XYZ file of C-alpha atoms in Angstrom:
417
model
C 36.487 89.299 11.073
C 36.595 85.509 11.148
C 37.923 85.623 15.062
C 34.804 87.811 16.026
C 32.519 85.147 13.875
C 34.149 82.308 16.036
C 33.678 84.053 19.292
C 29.864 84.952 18.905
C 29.327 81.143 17.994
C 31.032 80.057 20.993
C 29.272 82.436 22.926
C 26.010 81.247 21.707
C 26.837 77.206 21.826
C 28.971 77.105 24.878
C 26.871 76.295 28.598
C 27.596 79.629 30.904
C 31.263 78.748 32.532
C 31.051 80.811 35.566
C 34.077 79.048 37.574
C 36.981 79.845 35.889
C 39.121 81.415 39.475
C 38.055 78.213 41.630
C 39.049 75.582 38.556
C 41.797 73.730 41.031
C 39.440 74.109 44.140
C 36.005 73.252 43.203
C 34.990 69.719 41.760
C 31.478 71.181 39.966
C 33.957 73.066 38.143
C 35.449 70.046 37.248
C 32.289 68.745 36.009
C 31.818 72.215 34.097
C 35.147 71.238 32.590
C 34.009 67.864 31.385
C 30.865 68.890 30.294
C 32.666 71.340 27.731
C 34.726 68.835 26.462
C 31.813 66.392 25.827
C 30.787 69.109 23.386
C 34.362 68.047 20.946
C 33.655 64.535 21.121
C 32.170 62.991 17.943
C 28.288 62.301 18.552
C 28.751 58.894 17.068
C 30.571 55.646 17.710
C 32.458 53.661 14.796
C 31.047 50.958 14.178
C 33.637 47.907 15.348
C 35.984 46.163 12.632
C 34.285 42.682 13.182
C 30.512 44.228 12.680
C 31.243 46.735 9.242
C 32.719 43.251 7.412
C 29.800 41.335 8.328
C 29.835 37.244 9.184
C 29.338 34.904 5.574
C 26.455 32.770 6.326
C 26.084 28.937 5.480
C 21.935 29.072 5.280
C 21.305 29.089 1.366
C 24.329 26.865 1.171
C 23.084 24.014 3.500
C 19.279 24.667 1.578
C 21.217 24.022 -1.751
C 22.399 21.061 -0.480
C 19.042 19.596 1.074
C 17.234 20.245 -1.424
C 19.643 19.697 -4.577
C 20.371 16.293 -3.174
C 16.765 15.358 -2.486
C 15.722 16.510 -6.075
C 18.945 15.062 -7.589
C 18.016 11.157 -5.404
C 14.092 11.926 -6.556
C 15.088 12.263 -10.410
C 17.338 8.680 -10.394
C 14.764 6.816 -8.224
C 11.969 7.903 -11.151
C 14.194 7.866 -13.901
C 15.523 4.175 -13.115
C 12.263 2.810 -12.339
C 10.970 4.208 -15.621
C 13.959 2.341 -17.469
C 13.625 -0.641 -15.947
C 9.895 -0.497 -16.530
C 10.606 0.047 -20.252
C 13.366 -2.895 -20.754
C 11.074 -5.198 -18.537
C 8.412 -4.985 -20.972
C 10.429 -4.984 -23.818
C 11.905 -8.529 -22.349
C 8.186 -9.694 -21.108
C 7.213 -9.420 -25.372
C 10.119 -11.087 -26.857
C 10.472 -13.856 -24.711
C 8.269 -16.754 -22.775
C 10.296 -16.359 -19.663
C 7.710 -15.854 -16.761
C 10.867 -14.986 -13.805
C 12.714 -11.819 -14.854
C 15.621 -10.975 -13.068
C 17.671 -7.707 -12.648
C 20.990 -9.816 -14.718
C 18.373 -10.375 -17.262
C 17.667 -6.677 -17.884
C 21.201 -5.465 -18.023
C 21.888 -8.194 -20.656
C 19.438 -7.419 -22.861
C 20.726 -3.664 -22.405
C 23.601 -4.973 -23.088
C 22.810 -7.018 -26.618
C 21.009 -3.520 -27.458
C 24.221 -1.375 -26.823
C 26.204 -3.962 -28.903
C 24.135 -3.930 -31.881
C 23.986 0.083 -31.690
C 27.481 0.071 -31.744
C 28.305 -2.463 -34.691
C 25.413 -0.411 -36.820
C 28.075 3.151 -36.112
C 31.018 0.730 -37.192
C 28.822 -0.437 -40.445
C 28.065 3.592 -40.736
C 32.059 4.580 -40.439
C 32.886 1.399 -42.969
C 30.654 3.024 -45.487
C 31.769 6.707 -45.038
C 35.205 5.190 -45.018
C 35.397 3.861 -48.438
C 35.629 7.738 -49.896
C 38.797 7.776 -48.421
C 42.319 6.069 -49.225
C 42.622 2.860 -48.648
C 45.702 3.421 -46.630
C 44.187 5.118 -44.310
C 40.655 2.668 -43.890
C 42.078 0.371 -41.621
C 43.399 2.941 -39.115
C 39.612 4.654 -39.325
C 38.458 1.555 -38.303
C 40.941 0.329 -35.982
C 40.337 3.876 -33.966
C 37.148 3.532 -33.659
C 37.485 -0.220 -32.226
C 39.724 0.733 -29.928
C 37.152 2.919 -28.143
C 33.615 0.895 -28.883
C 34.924 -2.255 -27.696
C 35.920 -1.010 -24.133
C 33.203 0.734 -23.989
C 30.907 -2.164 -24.783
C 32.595 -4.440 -22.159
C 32.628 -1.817 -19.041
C 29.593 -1.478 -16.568
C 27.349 1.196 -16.559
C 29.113 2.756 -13.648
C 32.726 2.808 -15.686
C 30.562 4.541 -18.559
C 29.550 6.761 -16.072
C 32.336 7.659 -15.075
C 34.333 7.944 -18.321
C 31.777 10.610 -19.526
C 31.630 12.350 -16.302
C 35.659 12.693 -16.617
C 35.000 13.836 -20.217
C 32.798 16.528 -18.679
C 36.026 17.658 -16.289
C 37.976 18.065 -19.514
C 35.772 20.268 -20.946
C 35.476 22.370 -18.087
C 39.566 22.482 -18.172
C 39.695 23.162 -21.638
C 37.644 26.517 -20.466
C 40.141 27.132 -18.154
C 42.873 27.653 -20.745
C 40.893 30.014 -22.778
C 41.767 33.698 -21.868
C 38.665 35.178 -22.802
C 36.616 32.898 -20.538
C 38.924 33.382 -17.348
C 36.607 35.994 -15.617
C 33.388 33.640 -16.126
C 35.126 30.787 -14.869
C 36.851 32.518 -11.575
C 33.214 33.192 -10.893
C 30.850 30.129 -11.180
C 33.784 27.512 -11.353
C 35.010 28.057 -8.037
C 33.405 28.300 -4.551
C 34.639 31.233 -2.731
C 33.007 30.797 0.991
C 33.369 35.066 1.297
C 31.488 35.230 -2.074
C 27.481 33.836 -1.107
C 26.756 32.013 -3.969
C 25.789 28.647 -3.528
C 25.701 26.785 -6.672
C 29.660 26.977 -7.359
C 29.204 24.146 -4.631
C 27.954 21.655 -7.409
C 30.190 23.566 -10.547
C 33.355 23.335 -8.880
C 33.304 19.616 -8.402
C 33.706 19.802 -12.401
C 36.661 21.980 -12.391
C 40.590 21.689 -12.215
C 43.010 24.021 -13.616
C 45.919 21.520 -13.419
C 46.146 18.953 -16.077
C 48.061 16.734 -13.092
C 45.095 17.530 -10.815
C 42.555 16.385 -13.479
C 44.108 12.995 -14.498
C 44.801 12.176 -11.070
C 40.986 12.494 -10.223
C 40.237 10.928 -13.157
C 42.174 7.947 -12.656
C 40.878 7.733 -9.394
C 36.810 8.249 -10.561
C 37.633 5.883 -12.878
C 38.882 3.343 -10.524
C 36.686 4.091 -7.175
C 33.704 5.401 -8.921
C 32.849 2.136 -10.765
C 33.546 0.234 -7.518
C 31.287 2.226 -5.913
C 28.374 1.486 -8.539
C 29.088 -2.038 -8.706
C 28.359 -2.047 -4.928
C 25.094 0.133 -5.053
C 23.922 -2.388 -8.113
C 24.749 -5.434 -5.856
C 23.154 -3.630 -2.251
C 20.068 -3.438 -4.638
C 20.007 -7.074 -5.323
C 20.719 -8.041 -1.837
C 18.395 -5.632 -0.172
C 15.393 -5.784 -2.519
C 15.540 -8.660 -4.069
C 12.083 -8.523 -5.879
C 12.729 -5.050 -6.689
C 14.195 -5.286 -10.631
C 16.812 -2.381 -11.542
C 18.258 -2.074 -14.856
C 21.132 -0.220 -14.301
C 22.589 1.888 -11.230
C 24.002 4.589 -13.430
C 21.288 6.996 -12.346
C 21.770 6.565 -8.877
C 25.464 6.489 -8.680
C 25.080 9.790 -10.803
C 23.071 11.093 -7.593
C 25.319 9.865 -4.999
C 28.368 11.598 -6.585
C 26.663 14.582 -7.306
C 25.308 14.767 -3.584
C 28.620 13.830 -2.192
C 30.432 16.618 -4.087
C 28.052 19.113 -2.912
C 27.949 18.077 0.579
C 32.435 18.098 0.785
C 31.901 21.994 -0.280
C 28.990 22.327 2.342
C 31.806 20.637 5.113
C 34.606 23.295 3.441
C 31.971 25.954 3.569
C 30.892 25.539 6.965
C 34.409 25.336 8.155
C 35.723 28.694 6.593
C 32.250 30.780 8.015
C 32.243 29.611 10.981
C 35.276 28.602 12.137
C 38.406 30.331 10.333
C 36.653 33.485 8.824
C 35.748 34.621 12.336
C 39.194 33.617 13.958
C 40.853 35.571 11.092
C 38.919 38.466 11.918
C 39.461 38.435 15.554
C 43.348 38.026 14.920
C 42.962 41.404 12.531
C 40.775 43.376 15.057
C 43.021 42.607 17.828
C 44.633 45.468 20.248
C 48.323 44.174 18.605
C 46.835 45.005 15.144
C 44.561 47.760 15.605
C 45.976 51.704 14.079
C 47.653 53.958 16.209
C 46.131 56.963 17.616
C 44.099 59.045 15.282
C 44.082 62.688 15.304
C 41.105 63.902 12.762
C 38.235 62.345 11.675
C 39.708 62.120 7.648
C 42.860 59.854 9.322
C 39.973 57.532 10.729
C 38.049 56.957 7.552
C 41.553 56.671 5.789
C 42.533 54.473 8.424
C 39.697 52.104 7.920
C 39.322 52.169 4.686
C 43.066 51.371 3.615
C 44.734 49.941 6.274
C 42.078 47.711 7.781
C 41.256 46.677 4.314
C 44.508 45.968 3.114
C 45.279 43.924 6.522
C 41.980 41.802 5.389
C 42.755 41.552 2.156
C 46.124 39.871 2.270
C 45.122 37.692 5.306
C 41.960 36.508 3.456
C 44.112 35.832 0.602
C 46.401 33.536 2.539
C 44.220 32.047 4.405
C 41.011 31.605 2.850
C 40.965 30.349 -0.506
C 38.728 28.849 -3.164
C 38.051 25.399 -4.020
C 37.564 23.057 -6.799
C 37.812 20.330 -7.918
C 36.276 16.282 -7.661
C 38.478 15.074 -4.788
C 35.497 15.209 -2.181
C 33.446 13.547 -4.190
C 35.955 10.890 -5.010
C 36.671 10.674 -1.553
C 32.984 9.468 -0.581
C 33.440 6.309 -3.547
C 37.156 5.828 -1.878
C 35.533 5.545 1.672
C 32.266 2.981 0.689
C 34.202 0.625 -1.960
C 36.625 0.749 1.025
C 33.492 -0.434 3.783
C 31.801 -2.155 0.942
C 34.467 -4.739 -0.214
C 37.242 -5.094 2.568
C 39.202 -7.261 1.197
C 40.306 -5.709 -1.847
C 43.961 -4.248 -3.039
C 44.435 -1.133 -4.192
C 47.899 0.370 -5.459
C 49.254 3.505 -7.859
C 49.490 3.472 -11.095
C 51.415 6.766 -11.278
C 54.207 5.673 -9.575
C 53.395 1.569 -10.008
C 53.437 0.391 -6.566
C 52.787 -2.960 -5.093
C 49.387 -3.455 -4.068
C 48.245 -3.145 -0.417
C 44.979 -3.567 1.753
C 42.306 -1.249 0.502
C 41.186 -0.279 4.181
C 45.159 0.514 5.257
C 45.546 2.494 2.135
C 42.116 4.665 2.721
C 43.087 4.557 6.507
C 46.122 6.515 5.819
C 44.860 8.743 3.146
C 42.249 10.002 5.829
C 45.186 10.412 8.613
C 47.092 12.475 6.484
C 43.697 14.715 5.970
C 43.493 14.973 9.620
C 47.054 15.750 9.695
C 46.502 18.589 7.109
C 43.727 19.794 9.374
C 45.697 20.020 12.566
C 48.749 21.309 11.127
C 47.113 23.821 8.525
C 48.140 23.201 5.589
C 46.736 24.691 2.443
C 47.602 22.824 -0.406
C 44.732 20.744 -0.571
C 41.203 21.277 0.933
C 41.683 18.452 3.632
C 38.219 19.308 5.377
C 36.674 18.815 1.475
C 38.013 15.284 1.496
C 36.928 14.590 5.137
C 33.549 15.556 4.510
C 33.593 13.450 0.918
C 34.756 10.305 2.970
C 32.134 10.997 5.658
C 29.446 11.046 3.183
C 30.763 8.103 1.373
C 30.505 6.207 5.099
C 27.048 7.289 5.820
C 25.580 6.566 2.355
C 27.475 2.830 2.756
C 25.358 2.600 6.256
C 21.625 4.360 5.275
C 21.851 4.721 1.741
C 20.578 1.466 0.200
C 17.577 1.545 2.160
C 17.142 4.798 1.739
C 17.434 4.252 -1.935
C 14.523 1.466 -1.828
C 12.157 3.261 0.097
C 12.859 6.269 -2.542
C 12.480 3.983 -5.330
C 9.239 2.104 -3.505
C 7.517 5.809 -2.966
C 7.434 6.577 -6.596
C 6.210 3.388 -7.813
C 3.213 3.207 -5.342
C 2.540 6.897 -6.674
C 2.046 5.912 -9.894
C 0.247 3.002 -9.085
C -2.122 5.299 -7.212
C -2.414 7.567 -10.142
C -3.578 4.565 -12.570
C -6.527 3.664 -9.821
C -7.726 6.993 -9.858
């Protein structure tokens, strides 16, 4: 029954096939042949390896970063000229002084921080009587032993002590189980996964304790050298221009820099090692062996293509985090900005060495990560940090000016009208 059922399709499908005593002698029975077997052959192509995974794009990421940046540079330049607007006048009504300078600004911030400080000591002095007095004098002696560096450091170490506080938090996170899938996802930047704002969270985050103090120690050190230099390229550049404190745009400088060393990673992974990766997996040496049904294909490319990327995206594309680029870009302008400073370890102590030879070799042993592949730290992050760090050092305080400039002439517009 089922024979006869197969033989009246054929019969019905099939072209006539009239040549079946000349098939070694005549070549349009040849073609006769062919044409029959064209009839087996799948009606579509499969799509190629490459094409089904698609190519990650670096578009919204390189938008996040032009515009994130120009927003974060457009909120310090209004923000700073609103403070120093605000302690100017404040200065201009308790005083007879006609000339106000920039110094004059930050120490009256200063005097102001002081006396908020002593009125939190008189606060913890009164709460503190309640308790024993055994234990008033270490209450006190605590809290003393964090106001009073506080009140001596710059406005860039402040900075940078709260912005290391922030890191902690973010590692405390890490070592909370329940918050582990959150944190995979918008606390590191996968370059395979799209998103672009893991760019500026993953500057935040470390999952090593070693990996956070050593950044710390090093934003600590570099990242108030770097605001130092930003407070004194105001002076020197603008010098009728009054700032009262470069907090705000150091803030946007590191912010921008971090973002901009996971741009550079970004751009490096799309373009560069996630297509080499796939070329190396859709290679003759690597493709399947021959295939005999169609349900071997799709297996085939569904499990053993997959698998192959899977493991070889795993080893070779990773995701990043952590502040190192951004540290990088304060390493590379306190470097350009004061050249004849030391710099040495304080985990080991070492002795202290020329601050251009020590970021000179720091950068060669990035270059040497690059060319030799290794994968322990994100060497093209760092390079990128360090190149943003040179440019700001060569366009950025002008830049800066003309920012700050813009929005004061705005408002100045605003009060004719």
């Amino acid at each position: 029954m089922h024979s006869s059922l197969v033989h009246r399709y054929l019969a019905r499908s099939l072209p006539p096939f009239h040549c079946a005593r000349r098939l070694f002698t005549s070549g349009r029975c040849l073609r006769s042949t062919e044409a029959t077997q064209k009839i087996y052959e799948p009606v579509f192509e499969r799509p190629k390896f490459a094409k089904r995974l698609g190519r990650p794009q670096i578009r919204n990421q390189v938008l996040f970063f032009v515009f994130g940046s120009s927003l974060a540079f457009s909120y310090a330049a209004w923000r700073t000229n609103f403070e120093t607007e605000l302690w100017a006048n404040r200065l201009a009504a308790s005083t007879k002084w006609t000339d106000i300078t920039s110094a004059d600004l930050r120490r009256l911030q200063q005097i102001e921080l002081v006396k908020n400080l002593r009125g939190v000591y008189a606060l913890i002095q009164d709460q503190a009587s309640q308790i024993p007095q055994l234990l008033r004098p270490w209450v006190s002696g605590l809290y003393l032993a964090f106001a009073q560096p506080y009140a001596d450091a710059s406005d860039g170490r402040r900075l940078c002590w709260k912005l290391c506080l922030l890191n902690a938090g973010v590692w405390v996170a890490w070592n909370i189980s329940r918050l582990q899938p959150m944190m995979v996802r918008s606390f590191m930047h996968h370059p395979l996964s799209g998103l672009s704002y893991t760019m500026l969270s993953s500057t935040f985050s470390h999952r090593s304790i070693i990996h956070l103090l050593a950044n710390c120690l090093a934003l600590e050190s570099f990242g108030s050298s770097a605001s130092v230099y930003l407070s004194q390229s105001q002076s020197s550049t603008s010098p009728d221009q009054l700032e009262s404190t470069s907090a705000y745009h150091f803030l946007a400088f590191y912010l921008s820099a971090g973002v901009f060393a996971s741009l550079v990673s970004h751009t490096v992974t799309a373009k560069f090692k996630y297509p080499r990766l796939i070329s190396r997996l859709s290679s003759p040496a690597n493709a399947p062996k021959a295939i005999d049904t169609w349900q071997a294909a799709v297996s085939a490319v569904s499990t053993t293509a997959a698998s192959a990327t899977t493991k070889a995206a795993a080893s070779s594309i990773v995701p990043s985090l952590g502040a190192s680029g951004a540290i990088y870009a304060c390493v590379t302008m306190t470097a350009l900005a004061f050249p004849n400073g030391q710099i040495a370890l304080t985990i080991p102590p070492s002795y202290p060495i020329d601050i251009q030879l020590g970021v000179g070799a720091l950068l060669a042993l990035d270059v040497l990560g690059v060319i030799r592949g290794w994968r322990f730290f994100d060497h093209f992050a760092h390079l990128g940090g360090a190149a943003f760090g040179v440019a700001y050092h060569t366009f950025g305080p002008t830049l800066w000016i003309y920012m700050r400039g813009a929005g004061v002439d705005k408002k100045s517009d605003q009060e004719g009208e």
